[in-house]
Amino acid sequence: MPANSPGGGGREASPTVGALTRGIAGKALPLYLSMLATTAGGMVTAAVLGNSGTAELAAYALVVTVANPALTAVQGALRGSMPFIAENEGDAASLAPVVRSGLWLALLLGAPGGLLVASTALWGRLIGVAAPTLAALGPYPVLMGLFVVAASVRASLTVLLIGLGHSRSVLVLSLVGTVLAVVLTPALVLGAGPLPALGLAGAGVSALAEGSATVALALYASRRRTVLRGHRVRAGLPRWADVVEIARVGLPSGATLLVKFGSLSVLALAVARVGAADAAAHQLLVVIAAFAFLPAAAAGQACVPFVARAAGRGDRDGVRRTVLAGYAVAVPVVAAAIGAVWALSGPFAALLTGDPEVASTVAALVPVLFAVVVADALQSFPGMALLGLKDPRPSLYAFAACYGLMAVVSVPLAGAGGLEPLWWAYAVATAGLVVGQGVAFRRSSARV
């Protein structure tokens, strides 16, 4: 793929860590807010269905169990186009083929995922899902299968906007999607005014409407608010070599996410074998960790274009300073958030649950939660930098080794000591990622 070369004949001065910190912070804040908005929309759907019926909630959980990993893998793979987008951000003619190839990759990955989701009733029957749950599915799997395809296309456009530095447009998309979810889901599931109560099917209609609307808005933003304004992105077959090149970078990133969430699912199953109180405490700890990690996730994505641009102009110092700037943006925020939870662990745990045993377990494990989340934030920036350098395979290897070993020992650890040793194993695995990702990034950046 063609990339712009720095102009002026001479080499550009490397930005300082302070300048990079300000730039990353400005791009990361809208991404962070968009993640919060998306999370809020998902919570509304789950809450509404929880008031609709037990069978429908179980059917929803069954479909989401497949839809979420499918979308996670697609979104991770599509990040592979981000460095190519950043390299060609000033040249619409060179950028257009990258965009087209990214859209084709989204369809190629999203269609199988959508088909798997749409066939939930078929494979659910084969694996022995309870009859009431299968009966409650109705048209929901088909609607969600179409949503997966739409969300995949939207993800390719979102990556384009992030790669070009249009984080505020991404925030607008998320806010629109959240508003639609908050308005449409209760109205269609429970019925409102002249609208009949559609139950689970209403949640599917709401998701598909939200997905379609945000795809249209993303197309508008990418065509009217970026360098592509006035430039035709022609339809038709892509350059398959470009699709393969993006996939070569993106698929290891998507696989890394699958390894991570698959291993965490093994942890949840291991805890579930111990007892209900430990399982509930584990889930609360996971929720706290996910929210605390969001600033690092947002800043990590914002770092990728900065890394790609620095690598494109041969600026090794700029690549490494970008990671330092990412740390400066996110790690203090993450540490402060978990530190506040640690300082107020007793009252905070009591707010999350009315069960004293669960609350005391959560409060007792906040120190190890601190270790897990801070280490996760530290490892994320070298990992995202490797993506910007188009070399994400070391991340996949590191996750497979560290999280794979954690998954292997999770069941015997939980059986022997309950939740605490399991979370210490989680902390050790995440600390291993800090070392593995850091070493891999240093080696990869040395080749810039």
CSV table of C-alpha atoms in Angstrom, one decimal, residues 21-439:
chain,number,residue,atom,x,y,z
A,21,THR,CA,0.7,13.4,25.7
A,22,ARG,CA,-1.6,16.3,24.9
A,23,GLY,CA,-2.3,14.9,21.4
A,24,ILE,CA,-3.2,11.5,22.7
A,25,ALA,CA,-5.3,12.8,25.6
A,26,GLY,CA,-7.3,15.0,23.1
A,27,LYS,CA,-8.1,11.9,21.0
A,28,ALA,CA,-8.6,9.5,23.8
A,29,LEU,CA,-11.2,11.4,25.8
A,30,PRO,CA,-13.9,11.1,23.1
A,31,LEU,CA,-13.1,7.4,22.6
A,32,TYR,CA,-13.4,6.9,26.4
A,33,LEU,CA,-16.8,8.6,26.5
A,34,SER,CA,-17.9,6.6,23.5
A,35,MET,CA,-17.0,3.3,25.3
A,36,LEU,CA,-19.0,4.4,28.3
A,37,ALA,CA,-22.0,5.3,26.1
A,38,THR,CA,-21.8,1.9,24.4
A,39,THR,CA,-21.6,0.1,27.7
A,40,ALA,CA,-24.6,2.0,29.0
A,41,GLY,CA,-26.7,1.0,25.9
A,42,GLY,CA,-25.9,-2.7,26.5
A,43,MET,CA,-26.9,-2.4,30.2
A,44,VAL,CA,-30.2,-1.0,29.2
A,45,THR,CA,-31.0,-3.9,26.9
A,46,ALA,CA,-30.1,-6.5,29.6
A,47,ALA,CA,-32.2,-4.6,32.2
A,48,VAL,CA,-35.2,-4.4,30.0
A,49,LEU,CA,-35.1,-8.0,29.0
A,50,GLY,CA,-34.6,-8.9,32.7
A,51,ASN,CA,-38.1,-7.4,33.3
A,52,SER,CA,-39.6,-9.1,30.2
A,53,GLY,CA,-39.2,-12.8,31.3
A,54,THR,CA,-36.7,-15.4,32.4
A,55,ALA,CA,-36.9,-17.5,29.2
A,56,GLU,CA,-36.3,-14.4,27.1
A,57,LEU,CA,-33.4,-13.3,29.2
A,58,ALA,CA,-31.9,-16.8,28.9
A,59,ALA,CA,-32.4,-16.7,25.1
A,60,TYR,CA,-30.8,-13.2,25.0
A,61,ALA,CA,-27.8,-14.5,27.0
A,62,LEU,CA,-27.4,-17.5,24.6
A,63,VAL,CA,-27.3,-15.3,21.5
A,64,VAL,CA,-25.0,-12.7,23.1
A,65,THR,CA,-22.6,-15.5,24.1
A,66,VAL,CA,-21.9,-16.0,20.4
A,67,ALA,CA,-22.5,-12.5,19.1
A,68,ASN,CA,-20.1,-10.7,21.4
A,69,PRO,CA,-17.0,-12.8,20.7
A,70,ALA,CA,-17.8,-12.7,17.0
A,71,LEU,CA,-17.9,-8.9,17.1
A,72,THR,CA,-14.9,-8.7,19.3
A,73,ALA,CA,-12.8,-10.8,16.8
A,74,VAL,CA,-14.0,-8.7,13.9
A,75,GLN,CA,-13.3,-5.4,15.6
A,76,GLY,CA,-9.9,-6.6,16.6
A,77,ALA,CA,-9.1,-7.8,13.1
A,78,LEU,CA,-10.2,-4.5,11.6
A,79,ARG,CA,-7.8,-2.6,13.7
A,80,GLY,CA,-5.2,-4.0,11.3
A,81,SER,CA,-6.2,-1.3,8.8
A,82,MET,CA,-5.4,1.6,11.2
A,83,PRO,CA,-1.7,1.9,10.5
A,84,PHE,CA,-2.4,1.9,6.8
A,85,ILE,CA,-5.0,4.6,7.2
A,86,ALA,CA,-2.6,6.7,9.3
A,87,GLU,CA,0.1,6.4,6.7
A,88,ASN,CA,-2.1,7.6,3.9
A,89,GLU,CA,-4.2,10.2,5.9
A,90,GLY,CA,-3.2,13.1,3.7
A,91,ASP,CA,-3.7,11.4,0.3
A,92,ALA,CA,-7.4,10.6,-0.6
A,93,ALA,CA,-6.4,8.7,-3.7
A,94,SER,CA,-4.1,6.4,-1.7
A,95,LEU,CA,-6.5,6.2,1.2
A,96,ALA,CA,-9.6,5.2,-0.8
A,97,PRO,CA,-8.3,1.6,-1.7
A,98,VAL,CA,-7.4,1.1,2.0
A,99,VAL,CA,-11.0,2.0,3.0
A,100,ARG,CA,-12.5,-0.2,0.3
A,101,SER,CA,-10.3,-3.1,1.4
A,102,GLY,CA,-11.2,-2.6,5.0
A,103,LEU,CA,-14.9,-2.6,4.1
A,104,TRP,CA,-14.5,-5.9,2.2
A,105,LEU,CA,-12.6,-7.4,5.1
A,106,ALA,CA,-15.5,-6.4,7.4
A,107,LEU,CA,-18.0,-8.2,5.2
A,108,LEU,CA,-15.8,-11.3,4.8
A,109,LEU,CA,-15.4,-11.6,8.6
A,110,GLY,CA,-18.8,-10.3,9.6
A,111,ALA,CA,-20.9,-12.5,7.3
A,112,PRO,CA,-19.7,-15.8,8.9
A,113,GLY,CA,-20.2,-14.4,12.4
A,114,GLY,CA,-23.6,-13.2,11.5
A,115,LEU,CA,-24.5,-16.6,10.0
A,116,LEU,CA,-23.4,-18.3,13.2
A,117,VAL,CA,-25.5,-16.0,15.3
A,118,ALA,CA,-28.5,-16.4,13.0
A,119,SER,CA,-28.4,-20.2,13.3
A,120,THR,CA,-28.5,-20.1,17.1
A,121,ALA,CA,-31.7,-22.2,17.2
A,122,LEU,CA,-30.1,-24.9,15.1
A,123,TRP,CA,-26.9,-25.4,17.0
A,124,GLY,CA,-28.7,-24.6,20.3
A,125,ARG,CA,-30.9,-27.7,19.7
A,126,LEU,CA,-27.8,-29.8,18.9
A,127,ILE,CA,-26.0,-29.0,22.1
A,128,GLY,CA,-29.1,-29.5,24.3
A,129,VAL,CA,-30.2,-26.0,25.2
A,130,ALA,CA,-33.4,-26.1,27.2
A,131,ALA,CA,-36.6,-26.1,25.2
A,132,PRO,CA,-38.1,-23.0,26.8
A,133,THR,CA,-35.0,-21.0,25.9
A,134,LEU,CA,-35.1,-22.2,22.3
A,135,ALA,CA,-38.8,-21.4,22.1
A,136,ALA,CA,-38.2,-17.9,23.3
A,137,LEU,CA,-35.6,-17.2,20.5
A,138,GLY,CA,-38.1,-16.4,17.8
A,139,PRO,CA,-36.7,-14.2,15.0
A,140,TYR,CA,-34.1,-12.7,17.4
A,141,PRO,CA,-31.1,-14.7,16.2
A,142,VAL,CA,-31.7,-13.7,12.6
A,143,LEU,CA,-32.1,-10.0,13.5
A,144,MET,CA,-28.9,-10.2,15.5
A,145,GLY,CA,-27.1,-12.0,12.7
A,146,LEU,CA,-27.9,-9.0,10.5
A,147,PHE,CA,-26.8,-6.7,13.2
A,148,VAL,CA,-23.4,-8.4,13.4
A,149,VAL,CA,-22.9,-7.7,9.7
A,150,ALA,CA,-23.9,-4.1,10.1
A,151,ALA,CA,-21.8,-3.6,13.2
A,152,SER,CA,-18.8,-5.1,11.3
A,153,VAL,CA,-19.2,-2.5,8.6
A,154,ARG,CA,-19.6,0.2,11.2
A,155,ALA,CA,-16.4,-1.0,12.9
A,156,SER,CA,-14.4,-0.6,9.7
A,157,LEU,CA,-15.6,2.9,9.4
A,158,THR,CA,-15.0,3.6,13.1
A,159,VAL,CA,-11.4,2.4,12.7
A,160,LEU,CA,-11.1,4.8,9.7
A,161,LEU,CA,-12.3,7.8,11.8
A,162,ILE,CA,-9.9,6.9,14.7
A,163,GLY,CA,-7.0,6.4,12.3
A,164,LEU,CA,-7.7,9.9,10.8
A,165,GLY,CA,-8.0,11.4,14.3
A,166,HIS,CA,-11.7,12.1,14.2
A,167,SER,CA,-12.5,10.8,17.7
A,168,ARG,CA,-15.3,13.2,18.2
A,169,SER,CA,-17.2,11.7,15.3
A,170,VAL,CA,-16.8,8.3,17.0
A,171,LEU,CA,-18.3,9.7,20.1
A,172,VAL,CA,-21.2,11.1,18.2
A,173,LEU,CA,-21.9,7.7,16.7
A,174,SER,CA,-21.8,6.1,20.1
A,175,LEU,CA,-24.1,8.7,21.6
A,176,VAL,CA,-26.6,8.2,18.8
A,177,GLY,CA,-26.5,4.5,19.2
A,178,THR,CA,-27.0,4.7,22.9
A,179,VAL,CA,-30.0,7.1,22.6
A,180,LEU,CA,-31.6,4.8,20.0
A,181,ALA,CA,-31.0,1.8,22.3
A,182,VAL,CA,-32.4,3.6,25.3
A,183,VAL,CA,-35.5,4.8,23.4
A,184,LEU,CA,-36.2,1.9,21.1
A,185,THR,CA,-35.5,-1.2,23.3
A,186,PRO,CA,-38.0,-0.5,26.1
A,187,ALA,CA,-40.6,0.7,23.6
A,188,LEU,CA,-40.3,-2.4,21.3
A,189,VAL,CA,-39.7,-5.0,24.0
A,190,LEU,CA,-42.3,-3.9,26.6
A,191,GLY,CA,-44.6,-1.9,24.3
A,192,ALA,CA,-45.3,1.8,24.5
A,193,GLY,CA,-48.4,3.6,23.3
A,194,PRO,CA,-49.7,2.1,20.1
A,195,LEU,CA,-46.6,-0.2,19.8
A,196,PRO,CA,-47.2,-3.8,20.8
A,197,ALA,CA,-44.9,-5.6,23.2
A,198,LEU,CA,-42.6,-7.6,20.9
A,199,GLY,CA,-40.5,-9.1,23.6
A,200,LEU,CA,-37.1,-10.5,22.6
A,201,ALA,CA,-37.9,-9.8,18.9
A,202,GLY,CA,-38.2,-6.1,19.8
A,203,ALA,CA,-34.6,-6.1,21.2
A,204,GLY,CA,-33.5,-7.5,17.8
A,205,VAL,CA,-35.4,-4.9,15.8
A,206,SER,CA,-33.9,-2.2,18.1
A,207,ALA,CA,-30.4,-3.5,17.6
A,208,LEU,CA,-30.7,-3.7,13.9
A,209,ALA,CA,-32.2,-0.2,13.6
A,210,GLU,CA,-29.4,1.2,15.8
A,211,GLY,CA,-26.8,-0.6,13.7
A,212,SER,CA,-28.2,0.5,10.4
A,213,ALA,CA,-28.6,4.1,11.5
A,214,THR,CA,-25.1,4.3,12.9
A,215,VAL,CA,-23.6,2.7,9.7
A,216,ALA,CA,-25.3,5.4,7.7
A,217,LEU,CA,-24.0,8.1,10.0
A,218,ALA,CA,-20.5,6.6,9.9
A,219,LEU,CA,-20.6,6.6,6.1
A,220,TYR,CA,-21.6,10.2,6.1
A,221,ALA,CA,-18.9,11.2,8.6
A,222,SER,CA,-16.2,9.3,6.7
A,223,ARG,CA,-17.2,10.8,3.3
A,224,ARG,CA,-18.0,14.4,4.5
A,225,ARG,CA,-15.8,15.0,7.5
A,226,THR,CA,-12.5,13.6,6.4
A,227,VAL,CA,-9.9,13.9,3.6
A,228,LEU,CA,-12.2,11.7,1.5
A,229,ARG,CA,-14.6,14.6,1.1
A,230,GLY,CA,-15.2,15.0,-2.6
A,231,HIS,CA,-13.3,11.9,-3.5
A,232,ARG,CA,-15.1,8.9,-4.8
A,233,VAL,CA,-14.5,5.6,-3.0
A,234,ARG,CA,-15.4,3.3,-5.9
A,235,ALA,CA,-17.5,0.2,-5.3
A,236,GLY,CA,-16.5,-3.1,-6.8
A,237,LEU,CA,-13.9,-5.7,-6.1
A,238,PRO,CA,-11.0,-4.7,-3.8
A,239,ARG,CA,-7.3,-5.2,-4.3
A,240,TRP,CA,-7.1,-8.6,-2.8
A,241,ALA,CA,-3.5,-8.2,-2.0
A,242,ASP,CA,-4.4,-5.2,0.2
A,243,VAL,CA,-7.1,-7.1,1.9
A,244,VAL,CA,-4.6,-9.9,2.7
A,245,GLU,CA,-2.1,-7.3,4.0
A,246,ILE,CA,-4.6,-5.8,6.3
A,247,ALA,CA,-5.7,-9.2,7.5
A,248,ARG,CA,-2.1,-10.2,8.1
A,249,VAL,CA,-1.9,-7.4,10.6
A,250,GLY,CA,-5.4,-7.5,11.9
A,251,LEU,CA,-6.2,-11.2,12.4
A,252,PRO,CA,-3.5,-11.7,15.1
A,253,SER,CA,-5.0,-8.7,16.9
A,254,GLY,CA,-8.5,-10.2,16.7
A,255,ALA,CA,-7.2,-13.6,17.8
A,256,THR,CA,-5.4,-12.0,20.8
A,257,LEU,CA,-8.8,-10.6,22.0
A,258,LEU,CA,-10.4,-14.1,21.6
A,259,VAL,CA,-7.6,-15.6,23.7
A,260,LYS,CA,-8.0,-13.0,26.4
A,261,PHE,CA,-11.8,-13.3,26.7
A,262,GLY,CA,-11.8,-17.0,26.2
A,263,SER,CA,-9.3,-17.4,29.1
A,264,LEU,CA,-11.4,-15.1,31.3
A,265,SER,CA,-14.4,-17.3,30.5
A,266,VAL,CA,-12.5,-20.3,31.8
A,267,LEU,CA,-11.8,-18.4,35.0
A,268,ALA,CA,-15.5,-17.7,35.4
A,269,LEU,CA,-16.3,-21.4,34.9
A,270,ALA,CA,-13.6,-22.4,37.5
A,271,VAL,CA,-15.1,-20.0,40.0
A,272,ALA,CA,-18.6,-21.2,39.3
A,273,ARG,CA,-17.6,-24.7,40.5
A,274,VAL,CA,-16.6,-23.3,43.9
A,275,GLY,CA,-19.8,-21.6,45.0
A,276,ALA,CA,-22.4,-19.0,44.3
A,277,ALA,CA,-20.8,-16.3,46.6
A,278,ASP,CA,-17.4,-16.6,45.0
A,279,ALA,CA,-19.0,-16.6,41.5
A,280,ALA,CA,-20.9,-13.4,42.3
A,281,ALA,CA,-17.8,-11.7,43.8
A,282,HIS,CA,-15.8,-12.7,40.7
A,283,GLN,CA,-18.3,-11.1,38.4
A,284,LEU,CA,-18.3,-7.9,40.4
A,285,LEU,CA,-14.5,-7.8,40.3
A,286,VAL,CA,-14.6,-8.3,36.6
A,287,VAL,CA,-17.1,-5.5,36.1
A,288,ILE,CA,-14.9,-3.1,38.2
A,289,ALA,CA,-11.8,-4.1,36.3
A,290,ALA,CA,-13.5,-3.6,32.9
A,291,PHE,CA,-14.6,0.0,33.8
A,292,ALA,CA,-11.3,0.9,35.4
A,293,PHE,CA,-9.4,-0.3,32.3
A,294,LEU,CA,-11.5,1.8,29.8
A,295,PRO,CA,-9.1,4.8,29.9
A,296,ALA,CA,-6.2,2.6,28.9
A,297,ALA,CA,-8.3,1.0,26.1
A,298,ALA,CA,-9.2,4.4,24.8
A,299,ALA,CA,-5.7,5.9,25.0
A,300,GLY,CA,-4.2,2.7,23.5
A,301,GLN,CA,-6.4,3.0,20.4
A,302,ALA,CA,-5.6,6.7,20.2
A,303,CYS,CA,-1.8,5.8,20.2
A,304,VAL,CA,-1.9,3.6,17.2
A,305,PRO,CA,-2.0,6.4,14.5
A,306,PHE,CA,0.8,8.3,16.3
A,307,VAL,CA,2.9,5.2,16.3
A,308,ALA,CA,2.2,4.4,12.6
A,309,ARG,CA,3.0,8.0,11.5
A,310,ALA,CA,6.3,7.9,13.5
A,311,ALA,CA,7.2,4.6,12.0
A,312,GLY,CA,6.3,5.8,8.5
A,313,ARG,CA,8.9,8.6,8.8
A,314,GLY,CA,11.5,6.4,10.4
A,315,ASP,CA,11.3,8.1,13.8
A,316,ARG,CA,12.2,5.4,16.3
A,317,ASP,CA,12.3,7.9,19.2
A,318,GLY,CA,8.8,9.1,18.2
A,319,VAL,CA,7.5,5.6,18.3
A,320,ARG,CA,8.9,5.0,21.8
A,321,ARG,CA,7.9,8.4,23.1
A,322,THR,CA,4.3,7.7,22.0
A,323,VAL,CA,4.2,4.7,24.4
A,324,LEU,CA,5.5,6.8,27.2
A,325,ALA,CA,2.9,9.5,26.4
A,326,GLY,CA,0.2,6.8,26.5
A,327,TYR,CA,1.4,5.8,29.9
A,328,ALA,CA,1.3,9.4,31.0
A,329,VAL,CA,-2.3,9.8,29.8
A,330,ALA,CA,-3.9,6.6,31.1
A,331,VAL,CA,-2.0,4.9,33.9
A,332,PRO,CA,-2.5,7.7,36.5
A,333,VAL,CA,-6.2,7.7,35.8
A,334,VAL,CA,-6.5,3.9,36.0
A,335,ALA,CA,-4.4,3.8,39.2
A,336,ALA,CA,-6.3,6.7,40.8
A,337,ALA,CA,-9.7,5.0,40.0
A,338,ILE,CA,-8.6,1.6,41.5
A,339,GLY,CA,-6.9,3.4,44.4
A,340,ALA,CA,-10.1,5.1,45.2
A,341,VAL,CA,-11.9,1.8,45.2
A,342,TRP,CA,-9.2,0.4,47.4
A,343,ALA,CA,-9.5,3.2,49.9
A,344,LEU,CA,-13.3,2.9,50.1
A,345,SER,CA,-13.4,-0.8,49.5
A,346,GLY,CA,-15.9,-1.6,52.3
A,347,PRO,CA,-18.6,1.0,51.5
A,348,PHE,CA,-18.0,0.5,47.7
A,349,ALA,CA,-18.5,-3.3,47.9
A,350,ALA,CA,-21.6,-2.8,50.0
A,351,LEU,CA,-23.0,-0.5,47.2
A,352,LEU,CA,-22.6,-3.3,44.6
A,353,THR,CA,-24.3,-6.1,46.5
A,354,GLY,CA,-26.5,-6.7,49.5
A,355,ASP,CA,-24.9,-10.0,50.4
A,356,PRO,CA,-22.4,-9.4,53.2
A,357,GLU,CA,-20.3,-12.4,52.2
A,358,VAL,CA,-20.0,-11.3,48.6
A,359,ALA,CA,-19.2,-7.7,49.7
A,360,SER,CA,-16.5,-8.8,52.1
A,361,THR,CA,-14.9,-11.0,49.4
A,362,VAL,CA,-14.8,-8.1,46.9
A,363,ALA,CA,-13.3,-5.8,49.5
A,364,ALA,CA,-10.6,-8.3,50.5
A,365,LEU,CA,-9.6,-8.8,46.9
A,366,VAL,CA,-9.3,-5.1,45.9
A,367,PRO,CA,-5.5,-5.1,46.4
A,368,VAL,CA,-5.0,-7.9,43.8
A,369,LEU,CA,-7.6,-6.2,41.6
A,370,PHE,CA,-5.4,-3.1,41.7
A,371,ALA,CA,-2.4,-5.2,40.6
A,372,VAL,CA,-4.4,-6.8,37.7
A,373,VAL,CA,-5.8,-3.5,36.3
A,374,VAL,CA,-2.6,-1.5,36.6
A,375,ALA,CA,-0.6,-4.3,34.9
A,376,ASP,CA,-3.2,-4.6,32.2
A,377,ALA,CA,-2.9,-0.9,31.5
A,378,LEU,CA,0.9,-1.1,31.4
A,379,GLN,CA,0.9,-4.0,28.9
A,380,SER,CA,-1.8,-2.5,26.7
A,381,PHE,CA,0.4,0.3,25.3
A,382,PRO,CA,3.3,-1.8,23.9
A,383,GLY,CA,0.6,-4.1,22.5
A,384,MET,CA,-1.2,-1.3,20.7
A,385,ALA,CA,2.2,0.1,19.5
A,386,LEU,CA,3.0,-3.3,18.0
A,387,LEU,CA,-0.2,-3.0,16.0
A,388,GLY,CA,0.9,0.5,14.9
A,389,LEU,CA,4.2,-1.1,13.7
A,390,LYS,CA,2.2,-3.8,11.8
A,391,ASP,CA,3.7,-6.5,14.0
A,392,PRO,CA,1.0,-7.8,16.3
A,393,ARG,CA,2.0,-11.4,16.3
A,394,PRO,CA,4.2,-11.1,19.4
A,395,SER,CA,1.1,-9.9,21.3
A,396,LEU,CA,-0.8,-13.0,20.3
A,397,TYR,CA,2.1,-15.3,21.4
A,398,ALA,CA,2.4,-13.4,24.7
A,399,PHE,CA,-1.4,-13.7,25.5
A,400,ALA,CA,-1.4,-17.4,24.4
A,401,ALA,CA,1.5,-18.2,26.8
A,402,CYS,CA,0.5,-16.1,29.8
A,403,TYR,CA,-3.3,-16.4,29.7
A,404,GLY,CA,-3.2,-19.9,28.4
A,405,LEU,CA,-1.2,-21.0,31.4
A,406,MET,CA,-3.6,-19.1,33.7
A,407,ALA,CA,-6.5,-21.0,32.1
A,408,VAL,CA,-4.8,-24.3,32.6
A,409,VAL,CA,-4.2,-23.8,36.3
A,410,SER,CA,-7.5,-22.0,37.0
A,411,VAL,CA,-9.6,-25.1,37.9
A,412,PRO,CA,-7.1,-26.7,40.3
A,413,LEU,CA,-6.3,-23.3,41.9
A,414,ALA,CA,-10.0,-22.5,42.4
A,415,GLY,CA,-10.6,-26.0,43.8
A,416,ALA,CA,-7.7,-25.7,46.3
A,417,GLY,CA,-8.1,-22.1,47.5
A,418,GLY,CA,-11.1,-20.5,46.0
A,419,LEU,CA,-11.2,-17.0,44.5
A,420,GLU,CA,-8.1,-15.4,46.0
A,421,PRO,CA,-5.4,-17.6,44.4
A,422,LEU,CA,-7.2,-17.5,41.1
A,423,TRP,CA,-7.0,-13.7,41.0
A,424,TRP,CA,-3.4,-13.8,42.0
A,425,ALA,CA,-2.8,-16.1,39.1
A,426,TYR,CA,-4.6,-13.5,37.0
A,427,ALA,CA,-2.2,-10.8,38.3
A,428,VAL,CA,0.8,-12.9,37.6
A,429,ALA,CA,-0.4,-13.6,34.0
A,430,THR,CA,-1.0,-9.9,33.4
A,431,ALA,CA,2.4,-9.0,34.8
A,432,GLY,CA,3.9,-11.6,32.4
A,433,LEU,CA,2.2,-9.7,29.6
A,434,VAL,CA,3.9,-6.5,30.8
A,435,VAL,CA,7.3,-8.1,30.3
A,436,GLY,CA,6.4,-10.0,27.1
A,437,GLN,CA,4.8,-7.1,25.4
A,438,GLY,CA,7.5,-4.7,26.5
A,439,VAL,CA,10.3,-6.9,25.2
